[in-house]
Amino acid sequence: MAGSVLPPGVSRRRFLSAVGTAGGAGAMFATMGALGLAPTAHASPRYEPPRRSDFALTGRGAAKVVVLGGGIAGLAAAYELTKGGYDCTVLEAADRPGGRNFTARGGTVQTDLRGDTQTAAFSEGIYLNAGPARIAQWMVTLDYCRELGVPVEVFTNTNASAFVYNEAAGMRQPERIRTTKADVYGYVSELLAKATDRGALDSELTATDKERLLDFLRDWGAIGNKASGWRYAGTSRRGYSTDPGAGDQAGVPLGPVPSLARTFAEGAGRYLSFDFAYEQAMLMFQPVGGMDRIPLALARALGPRRLRLRTAVTGITNTADKVGVAFLEPNGTQGHLVADFCVAALPPRVLARIPHNLGPEIQAALGKWQIGTAAKIGLEYRSRWWETDCRIYGGITHTDLDIERIWYPSHGFHGPRGLLVNYCYGNHARQYGDLAPDARAQRAVEQGVKIHGGKHRTELASAFSVAWHLMPHIESAWATPPLGTPAYQLLGKPAGRVYFAGDWLTHLTAWQAGAFESARLAVRQLHERVLSP
Amino acid sequence: MAGSVLPPGVSRRRFLSAVGTAGGAGAMFATMGALGLAPTAHASPRYEPPRRSDFALTGRGAAKVVVLGGGIAGLAAAYELTKGGYDCTVLEAADRPGGRNFTARGGTVQTDLRGDTQTAAFSEGIYLNAGPARIAQWMVTLDYCRELGVPVEVFTNTNASAFVYNEAAGMRQPERIRTTKADVYGYVSELLAKATDRGALDSELTATDKERLLDFLRDWGAIGNKASGWRYAGTSRRGYSTDPGAGDQAGVPLGPVPSLARTFAEGAGRYLSFDFAYEQAMLMFQPVGGMDRIPLALARALGPRRLRLRTAVTGITNTADKVGVAFLEPNGTQGHLVADFCVAALPPRVLARIPHNLGPEIQAALGKWQIGTAAKIGLEYRSRWWETDCRIYGGITHTDLDIERIWYPSHGFHGPRGLLVNYCYGNHARQYGDLAPDARAQRAVEQGVKIHGGKHRTELASAFSVAWHLMPHIESAWATPPLGTPAYQLLGKPAGRVYFAGDWLTHLTAWQAGAFESARLAVRQLHERVLSP
């Protein structure tokens, strides 16, 4: 919450009331904007939720809103509108809130579009965040965790002790990320120091620059001095084959150091930039107990009356002063609901299949989003051998295998059991999706054996997987927006009384933060309209 | 625990018994070594604790051992010996176990060697790990946490959102680590790509190497292509001044990008290698609830009878078949204890001041360790403004100020309060130590204001600090061993019936892991001697 910028002793409501009386609603809106209470032209308006008191001057009451879809965008829109006294109803086709925010636990049952039904056999405390699983520090998702009382803990997005493995590039065995980093940075330093020293960069660097650069490279790459030819010859940063210890156990640094040519041929360096991205940089976070703590907390805040599960939308009719929504009740009978406004928070392709009267332009626009898919395969093990045998406590192993990567659990360290997650995209996800659930797990296990050996197979206890293009009512992992096109602009505004919301309408596609930000934008637009003269 | 290598159906004891009968103790020891049960010449013997059953063949009983010092090394030595049935007594001068493993909580009282007494006024859940605070994944410390049932969580040793700040180098304001990293790696890439492209490294690189290197640099440094002159012109990896969001909020990447010359002049890149070290690389860990969960668990395992607190050693007398130890009882009277062996697990300089009959060579050797100091200043705040205002959830800010660094808490995210820690070494630690506790906090707060502005002062709730050279019975943060010298070799072996233990006798100085490893080595030596014919 921003600190108040009002004169001391003046309440927000009294201040706005005085402005409204003197200058009309236009002046009031401008003032609200300056106070961070209403949208302005600024790129990043400070968000302030609707409040019941906002209606004091208008003589209007809060409107009735039907929200289509109980994913994060839909839940958040209803949650924010409810703060202002709006009468919201969320219609969700599935039997749980959250949409792609889906956490599978022991007993979770899921039937996919191929008709395969899985029942998760996970032990107590084991779960798979099948959809979103990590939160960056700057994302609004953390603010919702704080506001909703959902505790968070570190999500281990990177770990120097995890592995990289490029089978196709001829790597003979997996290598610790720390080892790859030491070698790549060592050789980069050696090469740049040599070139600098040879005068090859004299047009870019002054003598002082060169001195500073060489100082930096010697430390950062752990290379030798000028006399040694700036040579990279390995470093204890690579790790040890025998760790340093007591007495005369100095430790045996890991060797041998591969040649420069082999280091770059193996291509493992490509993974080093993974967490440079603004969205992926550590530290990252997750809710304690599973990502679905967020939609469950939103659903709890809304209450059961406002959230109707197992209720699939079958039609949207926009009129001059109302929106009608048809749906199937949980018992299969047809239902109908009339509201002042609608927030359609469904994936674009799913929305496009629902009969509506929003016009062909809207329908065409909904088809412009590019559907992406991804699959997660959760493998529960009856021991945490990656901790005891490999000394890997969390983080991600990156590979060029079809499982792409192995996530080690970020919680439950030293516990009796744990879950590894394979997370792959695109064609790999489709290939895994084409298999029956058991065959997916079997294939993933055999890939992981290349990294971890036999225990990756023999300690397996159970598996549960989701290929997102096969998930009913969702049918994709994300939808990439046609940014900057008329279609994107069109759906960023309401179609009559229907507002659109979802991460697909943001620059944060595939992140929950996008769903939250989009919900806020739709709520702001809707509330402004309701308040406007 | 290693898997058994014995033939099926053969118990460990029966097998050893058979070998002992056939080949004598020498054969038995060699066999034990091969089974990982006794020391061998191998650099990294697998540790196996003494067991009561080890005495079955020798006709001897477990001996009585007096342990001097209830820090990690002393507690661990007693804990391991007790597994074999040894009768251990630990004498600890302070009123708590743990030594440098010291966690201050609300109510903790500590008087330093200057005579200043502090009582920590921390709120519930707030603590300062004044000594060791982080555990690397490969360290044996984690095995003790698992064995003792001490839960662990991630220690946030690095965070891209934390700051770097080099005041002396003319930095105008603190910069996020992510920004420094993007600029330094961007310019390193630009320079190396240019030099490579100009042929300056043709004697080192084949055409294929060059192609692979340039591919790597383009991605890793986020630089332009050949046509752009491989130019680094900033990247969203630097962060945003306005984050990406919904609708047309594409986000405004942080600018402007400093020049290459300024980037290296500011020297912030020096901090980027901090976590490349084998001891510092993320992921790192801490016990849930405070580091002293480890000594408290060890003390609980030993039981109150074996651990005598407020008992300061005043004399050590080694004889042909016994060791006598004199001490002051908690009530100030003189006490005396006779044992078969002694494990002296005190800091070397403190040990050197205790009268003993171990000879001048031992006394001289104890003086060869270099004393290091460090100070930690814990600042409790009544709000977690670094999370809400700065979006920093954990990690470390690095500076060239005298506070050196600011640690943000690794636990209690989104809680009402939190503790920042300033951690400095050497002269800075002595300077802070020279101040009274209140003045230390005041000075540290003013330094931190340069990074964080007013809230670093105005939100302060309480402070507690430790300068380790002023800590009674310890008097240093660590003691750097004279590795490879006769002094180091000498104290690595027993002096008569007195064994030495502590991180100061290892290649892991200043790490708890060193204390544990040293204790294991002493226990192994002692047990082997007791078992030997």
PDB file of N, CA, C and O in Angstrom, chain A residues 107 113 123 133 165 182 214 220 254 288 321 332 397 431 451 519:
ATOM      1  N   GLY A 107      -4.182 -38.927  -4.321  1.00  0.00           N
ATOM      2  CA  GLY A 107      -5.632 -38.962  -4.455  1.00  0.00           C
ATOM      3  C   GLY A 107      -6.181 -38.071  -5.555  1.00  0.00           C
ATOM      4  O   GLY A 107      -7.359 -38.204  -5.929  1.00  0.00           O
ATOM      5  N   LEU A 113      -7.843 -35.388 -22.310  1.00  0.00           N
ATOM      6  CA  LEU A 113      -8.687 -35.386 -23.509  1.00  0.00           C
ATOM      7  C   LEU A 113      -8.551 -36.661 -24.330  1.00  0.00           C
ATOM      8  O   LEU A 113      -9.374 -36.932 -25.194  1.00  0.00           O
ATOM      9  N   SER A 123       2.725 -39.976  -1.751  1.00  0.00           N
ATOM     10  CA  SER A 123       2.701 -40.072  -0.286  1.00  0.00           C
ATOM     11  C   SER A 123       2.342 -38.711   0.314  1.00  0.00           C
ATOM     12  O   SER A 123       2.366 -37.677  -0.369  1.00  0.00           O
ATOM     13  N   ALA A 133       5.097 -22.884 -11.142  1.00  0.00           N
ATOM     14  CA  ALA A 133       5.825 -23.464 -10.017  1.00  0.00           C
ATOM     15  C   ALA A 133       6.811 -22.507  -9.382  1.00  0.00           C
ATOM     16  O   ALA A 133       7.371 -22.812  -8.340  1.00  0.00           O
ATOM     17  N   TYR A 165      23.980 -31.853 -19.298  1.00  0.00           N
ATOM     18  CA  TYR A 165      24.306 -33.029 -20.108  1.00  0.00           C
ATOM     19  C   TYR A 165      23.784 -32.836 -21.523  1.00  0.00           C
ATOM     20  O   TYR A 165      22.583 -32.765 -21.745  1.00  0.00           O
ATOM     21  N   ALA A 182      33.046 -22.978 -14.332  1.00  0.00           N
ATOM     22  CA  ALA A 182      34.472 -22.711 -14.105  1.00  0.00           C
ATOM     23  C   ALA A 182      35.251 -22.795 -15.421  1.00  0.00           C
ATOM     24  O   ALA A 182      36.083 -21.931 -15.719  1.00  0.00           O
ATOM     25  N   LEU A 214      41.977  -6.698 -17.114  1.00  0.00           N
ATOM     26  CA  LEU A 214      42.840  -7.851 -16.818  1.00  0.00           C
ATOM     27  C   LEU A 214      42.750  -8.242 -15.341  1.00  0.00           C
ATOM     28  O   LEU A 214      42.718  -9.430 -15.011  1.00  0.00           O
ATOM     29  N   TRP A 220      37.936 -13.281 -11.917  1.00  0.00           N
ATOM     30  CA  TRP A 220      36.641 -13.843 -12.327  1.00  0.00           C
ATOM     31  C   TRP A 220      36.806 -15.191 -13.034  1.00  0.00           C
ATOM     32  O   TRP A 220      35.993 -16.095 -12.864  1.00  0.00           O
ATOM     33  N   LEU A 254      38.761 -31.624  -8.908  1.00  0.00           N
ATOM     34  CA  LEU A 254      38.241 -32.457  -9.985  1.00  0.00           C
ATOM     35  C   LEU A 254      39.060 -32.238 -11.250  1.00  0.00           C
ATOM     36  O   LEU A 254      39.338 -31.110 -11.631  1.00  0.00           O
ATOM     37  N   VAL A 288       4.514 -22.409   0.316  1.00  0.00           N
ATOM     38  CA  VAL A 288       4.735 -23.595   1.139  1.00  0.00           C
ATOM     39  C   VAL A 288       3.522 -24.518   0.968  1.00  0.00           C
ATOM     40  O   VAL A 288       2.387 -24.077   1.123  1.00  0.00           O
ATOM     41  N   ASP A 321     -27.495  -3.274 -22.176  1.00  0.00           N
ATOM     42  CA  ASP A 321     -27.306  -2.962 -20.756  1.00  0.00           C
ATOM     43  C   ASP A 321     -27.052  -4.186 -19.877  1.00  0.00           C
ATOM     44  O   ASP A 321     -26.979  -4.053 -18.658  1.00  0.00           O
ATOM     45  N   GLY A 332     -25.859 -31.257 -15.133  1.00  0.00           N
ATOM     46  CA  GLY A 332     -26.094 -31.407 -16.566  1.00  0.00           C
ATOM     47  C   GLY A 332     -27.239 -30.574 -17.110  1.00  0.00           C
ATOM     48  O   GLY A 332     -27.435 -30.504 -18.324  1.00  0.00           O
ATOM     49  N   THR A 397      18.674 -29.782 -13.298  1.00  0.00           N
ATOM     50  CA  THR A 397      19.635 -30.335 -14.247  1.00  0.00           C
ATOM     51  C   THR A 397      19.109 -30.075 -15.655  1.00  0.00           C
ATOM     52  O   THR A 397      17.932 -30.309 -15.933  1.00  0.00           O
ATOM     53  N   GLN A 431       5.163 -35.358 -27.785  1.00  0.00           N
ATOM     54  CA  GLN A 431       5.561 -36.774 -27.844  1.00  0.00           C
ATOM     55  C   GLN A 431       5.211 -37.484 -26.536  1.00  0.00           C
ATOM     56  O   GLN A 431       4.690 -38.601 -26.546  1.00  0.00           O
ATOM     57  N   ILE A 451      21.515 -39.731 -16.618  1.00  0.00           N
ATOM     58  CA  ILE A 451      22.129 -38.738 -15.731  1.00  0.00           C
ATOM     59  C   ILE A 451      22.487 -39.382 -14.400  1.00  0.00           C
ATOM     60  O   ILE A 451      23.583 -39.189 -13.877  1.00  0.00           O
ATOM     61  N   ALA A 519      -6.034  -9.201 -14.700  1.00  0.00           N
ATOM     62  CA  ALA A 519      -7.258  -9.071 -13.904  1.00  0.00           C
ATOM     63  C   ALA A 519      -7.362  -7.660 -13.343  1.00  0.00           C
ATOM     64  O   ALA A 519      -8.430  -7.030 -13.381  1.00  0.00           O
TER      65      ALA A 519
END
